[in-house]
Amino acid sequence: MKLDPKIPAGPLKDKWTKAKFDYKLVNPANRRKYSIIVVGSGLAGASAAASFGEQGYNVQCFCYQDSPRRAHSIAAQGGINSSKNYQNDGDSIKRLFYDTIKGGDFRAREANVYRLAEVSGGIIDQCVAQGVPFAREYGGTLANRSFGGSQVSRTFYARGQTGQQLLLGAYSALSRQIGLGQVKMYNRHEMLDLVIVDGHAKGIVARNMITGAVETYRADAVILCTGGYGNVFYLSTNAIGCNVTAAFRAYKRGAGFANPCYTQIHPTCIPAHGDQQSKLTLMSESLRNDGRVWAPKKKEDCTKAPSDIKEEDRDYYLERKYPSFGNLAPRDISSRAAKEACDEGRGVGPEVGGKRLGVYLDFAAAIQRYGKIALREKGKVAGETDEQAVLRLGEAAIAERYGNLFDMYQCITGENPYKTPMRIYPAVHYTMGGLWVDYDLQTNIPGLFCAGEANFSDHGANRLGASALMQGLADGYFVLPYTVPNYLASQKAGMTPGGVALDKAAGAFDTVRADVVAFNKRLMSINGKTTPREIHHKLGRIMWEYCGMARTKEGLIKAIGLIQELRKQFWSDLKVVGTADGLNPELERAGRVADFLEFGELMCRDALVREESCGGHFREEHQILEGVEKGEAKRDDDKFFHVAVWEYKGAEEEPVRHVEPLVYEEVKLATRSYK
Amino acid sequence: MSGKNLSLTLRVWRQTGTTGKFEEYKVTDISEDSSFLEMMDILNEQIIKNGGEPVAFDHDCREGICGMCSMTINGMPHGPLPGVTTCQLHMRNFKDGETITIEPWRARPFPVIKDLVVDRTAFDKIIQSGGFISIRTGSAIDANIIPIPKDVADRAMDAAECIGCGACVASCKNASAMLFVGAKVSQLNSLPQGKAEKDRRTLAMVKTMDDAGFGSCTNYGECQAACPKGITLDFIAQLNRDYAVAKVKDFFKSTGKKRAGGD
């Protein structure tokens, strides 16, 4: 496998400018002869498809939902980073770049991250021009807030619905191009394979989820913007339909899969209520500004009502362990600390699978604090004691800040978080690994590009809050529109590299289509007893237990065995009802689970080989054993300062691990500390 | 968190092709803490185990924001709880032993595809006809050049919260899409950057809406009551105002010099 990152020469700050000048162009009259396939309509996919349409290319865009507006980018709450420095607080491209590299625990590619910071300003301009209603100050200028991992206010937001508003902006631009006939949109179509002709990606095979028709689609280039693979854990904050299938089937056709073990576990999610749970819901990181995280000191207190646990019997463990960052310690660190408390038997809430998996996020102190301030300003009403007034005014102040989140919590749990502390527990949220891409976001298969969460390039081993939206839109609006034409310019429009017209090139297309039809037929003809959901659920438990927040050599080896067993069960005892030639959610799920069953093993293999702890990847064997940093992650830059890229070698064959060494020209490696 | 479990009778609309009927199912041991869609998952697993075909329904994010879930529960789009989508409705809102009737969105412009799944591409078509600001990637001016008063931005945000689920249409006896269109038109028409295309947008979106077969608004306000995101009738009022202005301007404009091929 050839892994050339194609990083332009020259100083870091000039690389992108140089690359843009060096890229070959396609003249406007010729663009209409080229076609591009974009799979996925989230921030990366919708923005790329819209931008290509505007440039004059013929675009075919695919999504599995009933409308491109529903892609899961829509669920992002907090905000989007940009180095605008509108707050005059010392932000710059270089600072955003450095924070992102450091946040990723020095495992991202330097040149890509610098470019991300460089184009971040244009994203905000573009979104505002589209009518994205970002929060504003009374003077009419844009408002910002702070997020984890930085000391400046650079996060732009639209209430708690930033992802939704950005996606609707990209969706509106995409819709305009669909209306103009420049983009052909395929809703309710799922990509099931990649077609490679003469070594170049020239099309896909997709299934119409309504009619069941499996068809081939041809183009001069293919771009995957198909999101992350968090649903390998069964329970995650991802949408139910999120899957690894498009990326994984590209991997099986020869694309390298980079750093699959890097997953982000978000510390503040609503805990699972029991075995009937189908997905987890995030409570925004911003709550930790005012909420205090604690667990009971004594195990016997875990079943008590929180109000019956005395102050001195509460362990505010983040404040205890990380006095300078306290409750605002970064995501990976806070998550591990919660797990530790629950593993010690000090978790709270309902028992799920024999364990209480929850800790408290308590607003009582904040309610008192705000209430006392408000009482001085506003006074009390007739017949009210001071205590009652503080409570009333304090709750009102909290409602003003977090009202919608508190409502959501109450809606899901049935508990009133103003009166009793929230229960939270970490959950899988984002995946930093993905298809390997070079500086041009092109995979090792020429003509196959990958953007957004689906690729690996920008977040290293841990993603900072408010950076996923930035990356999706940077890739789609400002990177791919330069790099894809550079590839197209080397191709004859509508032709295979071998010189056959694409619409006549039967061979490869027919073969891959036949493979897909046969694969689906195989799934449908096992006629066993276990449903795809049951197997997915089991896989999720294995992944969470052994490849979740803390990993060990023994655990990972055990998990690989268990997954192989489960895969056998899947292929011998699967039950898929219905038919292949119509709407069949069971068949869709079965196909996705089949891929997760192979992909889960790949994740464990990657985690096993990476004998260090970095960002979201925590190997228990590799932690600091002494001193103030005791228990913290221990990186091994001598052995693992590289990207791990996996090459598929065939069914039941061991994949091969390749390495792209990381080269830092500007940044000096350092230890992350939040003590 | 109550830990109680429910037994329920479900009357579910089953449809393949153009005709359908209600089927009755019993489910037991449903946790009060489960969501409505988790209850549907359990029903489906049960149907599959009994050799039947599961109920098809649309769903994705399961956190109330993607707008994909679409069930009429006991006659109400998204069920009895105000301000939530089906996926955010939890079973503690139902009583043990209750019979629940589950239907798809009922509206002619949203034909049923199968069981509870309907086709809402008519909404996409409305957006494609004008629900955007025409701005090419890379040609935007600096984001802070045009100050936008906070109340204008906040109101645009109120309108922009629409998730395009279609509950407004499903709840309306005329299957009117005025709340959906009103929300998008109000968001874009109120912002300075959306003013240039205001009239054009309004006329085009209303025309597409009418062509798709959505009915007229008769101010009953069912849509507002059913909307999981609290979109209000104010935006229908703004749509009506903007439409009247655009129509009048268009009328006078069209009596002027003959234009070649324009709209």
mmCIF file with all atom_site columns, C-alpha atoms in Angstrom, chain A residues 447-544:
data_model
loop_
_atom_site.group_PDB
_atom_site.id
_atom_site.type_symbol
_atom_site.label_atom_id
_atom_site.label_alt_id
_atom_site.label_comp_id
_atom_site.label_asym_id
_atom_site.label_entity_id
_atom_site.label_seq_id
_atom_site.pdbx_PDB_ins_code
_atom_site.Cartn_x
_atom_site.Cartn_y
_atom_site.Cartn_z
_atom_site.occupancy
_atom_site.B_iso_or_equiv
_atom_site.pdbx_formal_charge
_atom_site.auth_seq_id
_atom_site.auth_comp_id
_atom_site.auth_asym_id
_atom_site.auth_atom_id
_atom_site.pdbx_PDB_model_num
ATOM 1  C CA . GLY A 1 447 ? -10.509 9.172   -7.652  1.00 0.00 ? 447 GLY A CA 1
ATOM 2  C CA . LEU A 1 448 ? -11.883 8.179   -4.238  1.00 0.00 ? 448 LEU A CA 1
ATOM 3  C CA . PHE A 1 449 ? -12.039 11.078  -1.797  1.00 0.00 ? 449 PHE A CA 1
ATOM 4  C CA . CYS A 1 450 ? -13.245 11.070  1.780   1.00 0.00 ? 450 CYS A CA 1
ATOM 5  C CA . ALA A 1 451 ? -14.309 14.021  3.936   1.00 0.00 ? 451 ALA A CA 1
ATOM 6  C CA . GLY A 1 452 ? -15.829 14.925  7.291   1.00 0.00 ? 452 GLY A CA 1
ATOM 7  C CA . GLU A 1 453 ? -16.030 12.428  10.148  1.00 0.00 ? 453 GLU A CA 1
ATOM 8  C CA . ALA A 1 454 ? -15.548 9.591   7.659   1.00 0.00 ? 454 ALA A CA 1
ATOM 9  C CA . ASN A 1 455 ? -11.880 10.431  7.146   1.00 0.00 ? 455 ASN A CA 1
ATOM 10 C CA . PHE A 1 456 ? -9.163  10.390  9.783   1.00 0.00 ? 456 PHE A CA 1
ATOM 11 C CA . SER A 1 457 ? -7.178  13.484  9.128   1.00 0.00 ? 457 SER A CA 1
ATOM 12 C CA . ASP A 1 458 ? -7.798  16.401  11.460  1.00 0.00 ? 458 ASP A CA 1
ATOM 13 C CA . HIS A 1 459 ? -8.561  15.371  15.039  1.00 0.00 ? 459 HIS A CA 1
ATOM 14 C CA . GLY A 1 460 ? -5.771  12.972  15.928  1.00 0.00 ? 460 GLY A CA 1
ATOM 15 C CA . ALA A 1 461 ? -6.618  10.869  18.955  1.00 0.00 ? 461 ALA A CA 1
ATOM 16 C CA . ASN A 1 462 ? -9.183  13.229  20.484  1.00 0.00 ? 462 ASN A CA 1
ATOM 17 C CA . ARG A 1 463 ? -11.457 15.884  19.006  1.00 0.00 ? 463 ARG A CA 1
ATOM 18 C CA . LEU A 1 464 ? -12.037 19.195  20.719  1.00 0.00 ? 464 LEU A CA 1
ATOM 19 C CA . GLY A 1 465 ? -15.574 20.450  21.190  1.00 0.00 ? 465 GLY A CA 1
ATOM 20 C CA . ALA A 1 466 ? -16.973 22.547  18.289  1.00 0.00 ? 466 ALA A CA 1
ATOM 21 C CA . SER A 1 467 ? -14.378 21.240  15.821  1.00 0.00 ? 467 SER A CA 1
ATOM 22 C CA . ALA A 1 468 ? -16.413 18.581  14.013  1.00 0.00 ? 468 ALA A CA 1
ATOM 23 C CA . LEU A 1 469 ? -18.708 21.107  12.376  1.00 0.00 ? 469 LEU A CA 1
ATOM 24 C CA . MET A 1 470 ? -15.690 23.169  11.389  1.00 0.00 ? 470 MET A CA 1
ATOM 25 C CA . GLN A 1 471 ? -14.029 20.204  9.707   1.00 0.00 ? 471 GLN A CA 1
ATOM 26 C CA . GLY A 1 472 ? -17.116 19.026  7.835   1.00 0.00 ? 472 GLY A CA 1
ATOM 27 C CA . LEU A 1 473 ? -17.698 22.425  6.298   1.00 0.00 ? 473 LEU A CA 1
ATOM 28 C CA . ALA A 1 474 ? -14.006 23.162  5.688   1.00 0.00 ? 474 ALA A CA 1
ATOM 29 C CA . ASP A 1 475 ? -13.698 19.952  3.692   1.00 0.00 ? 475 ASP A CA 1
ATOM 30 C CA . GLY A 1 476 ? -16.887 20.481  1.709   1.00 0.00 ? 476 GLY A CA 1
ATOM 31 C CA . TYR A 1 477 ? -16.799 24.201  1.014   1.00 0.00 ? 477 TYR A CA 1
ATOM 32 C CA . PHE A 1 478 ? -13.115 24.996  0.844   1.00 0.00 ? 478 PHE A CA 1
ATOM 33 C CA . VAL A 1 479 ? -10.911 21.937  0.349   1.00 0.00 ? 479 VAL A CA 1
ATOM 34 C CA . LEU A 1 480 ? -12.596 19.455  -1.980  1.00 0.00 ? 480 LEU A CA 1
ATOM 35 C CA . PRO A 1 481 ? -13.626 22.131  -4.513  1.00 0.00 ? 481 PRO A CA 1
ATOM 36 C CA . TYR A 1 482 ? -9.889  22.678  -5.131  1.00 0.00 ? 482 TYR A CA 1
ATOM 37 C CA . THR A 1 483 ? -8.511  19.169  -4.790  1.00 0.00 ? 483 THR A CA 1
ATOM 38 C CA . VAL A 1 484 ? -11.111 17.179  -6.723  1.00 0.00 ? 484 VAL A CA 1
ATOM 39 C CA . PRO A 1 485 ? -10.779 19.271  -9.927  1.00 0.00 ? 485 PRO A CA 1
ATOM 40 C CA . ASN A 1 486 ? -7.022  18.695  -9.716  1.00 0.00 ? 486 ASN A CA 1
ATOM 41 C CA . TYR A 1 487 ? -7.756  14.978  -9.997  1.00 0.00 ? 487 TYR A CA 1
ATOM 42 C CA . LEU A 1 488 ? -10.430 15.447  -12.666 1.00 0.00 ? 488 LEU A CA 1
ATOM 43 C CA . ALA A 1 489 ? -8.010  17.422  -14.811 1.00 0.00 ? 489 ALA A CA 1
ATOM 44 C CA . SER A 1 490 ? -5.934  14.237  -15.108 1.00 0.00 ? 490 SER A CA 1
ATOM 45 C CA . GLN A 1 491 ? -8.926  12.231  -16.334 1.00 0.00 ? 491 GLN A CA 1
ATOM 46 C CA . LYS A 1 492 ? -10.785 12.291  -19.617 1.00 0.00 ? 492 LYS A CA 1
ATOM 47 C CA . ALA A 1 493 ? -14.367 13.268  -18.840 1.00 0.00 ? 493 ALA A CA 1
ATOM 48 C CA . GLY A 1 494 ? -16.780 10.361  -18.877 1.00 0.00 ? 494 GLY A CA 1
ATOM 49 C CA . MET A 1 495 ? -14.052 7.856   -19.703 1.00 0.00 ? 495 MET A CA 1
ATOM 50 C CA . THR A 1 496 ? -12.339 5.089   -17.789 1.00 0.00 ? 496 THR A CA 1
ATOM 51 C CA . PRO A 1 497 ? -8.554  5.415   -17.493 1.00 0.00 ? 497 PRO A CA 1
ATOM 52 C CA . GLY A 1 498 ? -8.417  2.639   -20.112 1.00 0.00 ? 498 GLY A CA 1
ATOM 53 C CA . GLY A 1 499 ? -10.268 4.849   -22.589 1.00 0.00 ? 499 GLY A CA 1
ATOM 54 C CA . VAL A 1 500 ? -13.732 3.246   -22.525 1.00 0.00 ? 500 VAL A CA 1
ATOM 55 C CA . ALA A 1 501 ? -16.796 5.456   -22.165 1.00 0.00 ? 501 ALA A CA 1
ATOM 56 C CA . LEU A 1 502 ? -18.035 5.171   -18.578 1.00 0.00 ? 502 LEU A CA 1
ATOM 57 C CA . ASP A 1 503 ? -21.616 4.473   -19.548 1.00 0.00 ? 503 ASP A CA 1
ATOM 58 C CA . LYS A 1 504 ? -20.445 1.575   -21.716 1.00 0.00 ? 504 LYS A CA 1
ATOM 59 C CA . ALA A 1 505 ? -17.935 0.128   -19.249 1.00 0.00 ? 505 ALA A CA 1
ATOM 60 C CA . ALA A 1 506 ? -19.923 -2.895  -18.207 1.00 0.00 ? 506 ALA A CA 1
ATOM 61 C CA . GLY A 1 507 ? -17.392 -5.322  -16.726 1.00 0.00 ? 507 GLY A CA 1
ATOM 62 C CA . ALA A 1 508 ? -16.423 -3.895  -13.356 1.00 0.00 ? 508 ALA A CA 1
ATOM 63 C CA . PHE A 1 509 ? -19.820 -2.334  -12.742 1.00 0.00 ? 509 PHE A CA 1
ATOM 64 C CA . ASP A 1 510 ? -21.720 -5.526  -13.451 1.00 0.00 ? 510 ASP A CA 1
ATOM 65 C CA . THR A 1 511 ? -19.378 -7.608  -11.326 1.00 0.00 ? 511 THR A CA 1
ATOM 66 C CA . VAL A 1 512 ? -19.659 -5.363  -8.287  1.00 0.00 ? 512 VAL A CA 1
ATOM 67 C CA . ARG A 1 513 ? -23.406 -5.098  -8.680  1.00 0.00 ? 513 ARG A CA 1
ATOM 68 C CA . ALA A 1 514 ? -23.643 -8.892  -8.826  1.00 0.00 ? 514 ALA A CA 1
ATOM 69 C CA . ASP A 1 515 ? -21.518 -9.099  -5.656  1.00 0.00 ? 515 ASP A CA 1
ATOM 70 C CA . VAL A 1 516 ? -23.935 -6.824  -3.829  1.00 0.00 ? 516 VAL A CA 1
ATOM 71 C CA . VAL A 1 517 ? -26.997 -8.726  -4.971  1.00 0.00 ? 517 VAL A CA 1
ATOM 72 C CA . ALA A 1 518 ? -25.370 -12.005 -3.942  1.00 0.00 ? 518 ALA A CA 1
ATOM 73 C CA . PHE A 1 519 ? -24.378 -10.579 -0.548  1.00 0.00 ? 519 PHE A CA 1
ATOM 74 C CA . ASN A 1 520 ? -27.929 -9.464  0.187   1.00 0.00 ? 520 ASN A CA 1
ATOM 75 C CA . LYS A 1 521 ? -29.269 -12.792 -0.981  1.00 0.00 ? 521 LYS A CA 1
ATOM 76 C CA . ARG A 1 522 ? -26.895 -14.560 1.358   1.00 0.00 ? 522 ARG A CA 1
ATOM 77 C CA . LEU A 1 523 ? -28.119 -12.438 4.271   1.00 0.00 ? 523 LEU A CA 1
ATOM 78 C CA . MET A 1 524 ? -31.711 -13.291 3.451   1.00 0.00 ? 524 MET A CA 1
ATOM 79 C CA . SER A 1 525 ? -31.219 -16.987 3.033   1.00 0.00 ? 525 SER A CA 1
ATOM 80 C CA . ILE A 1 526 ? -29.649 -17.982 6.353   1.00 0.00 ? 526 ILE A CA 1
ATOM 81 C CA . ASN A 1 527 ? -33.096 -18.484 7.891   1.00 0.00 ? 527 ASN A CA 1
ATOM 82 C CA . GLY A 1 528 ? -31.858 -18.736 11.448  1.00 0.00 ? 528 GLY A CA 1
ATOM 83 C CA . LYS A 1 529 ? -33.368 -17.496 14.693  1.00 0.00 ? 529 LYS A CA 1
ATOM 84 C CA . THR A 1 530 ? -31.344 -14.442 15.757  1.00 0.00 ? 530 THR A CA 1
ATOM 85 C CA . THR A 1 531 ? -32.320 -11.005 14.562  1.00 0.00 ? 531 THR A CA 1
ATOM 86 C CA . PRO A 1 532 ? -29.763 -8.451  13.319  1.00 0.00 ? 532 PRO A CA 1
ATOM 87 C CA . ARG A 1 533 ? -30.632 -6.244  16.299  1.00 0.00 ? 533 ARG A CA 1
ATOM 88 C CA . GLU A 1 534 ? -29.826 -8.977  18.818  1.00 0.00 ? 534 GLU A CA 1
ATOM 89 C CA . ILE A 1 535 ? -26.415 -9.566  17.280  1.00 0.00 ? 535 ILE A CA 1
ATOM 90 C CA . HIS A 1 536 ? -25.729 -5.849  17.060  1.00 0.00 ? 536 HIS A CA 1
ATOM 91 C CA . HIS A 1 537 ? -26.641 -5.505  20.732  1.00 0.00 ? 537 HIS A CA 1
ATOM 92 C CA . LYS A 1 538 ? -24.215 -8.283  21.674  1.00 0.00 ? 538 LYS A CA 1
ATOM 93 C CA . LEU A 1 539 ? -21.444 -6.761  19.572  1.00 0.00 ? 539 LEU A CA 1
ATOM 94 C CA . GLY A 1 540 ? -22.026 -3.428  21.264  1.00 0.00 ? 540 GLY A CA 1
ATOM 95 C CA . ARG A 1 541 ? -21.576 -4.957  24.705  1.00 0.00 ? 541 ARG A CA 1
ATOM 96 C CA . ILE A 1 542 ? -18.298 -6.584  23.674  1.00 0.00 ? 542 ILE A CA 1
ATOM 97 C CA . MET A 1 543 ? -16.973 -3.366  22.157  1.00 0.00 ? 543 MET A CA 1
ATOM 98 C CA . TRP A 1 544 ? -17.966 -1.236  25.132  1.00 0.00 ? 544 TRP A CA 1
#
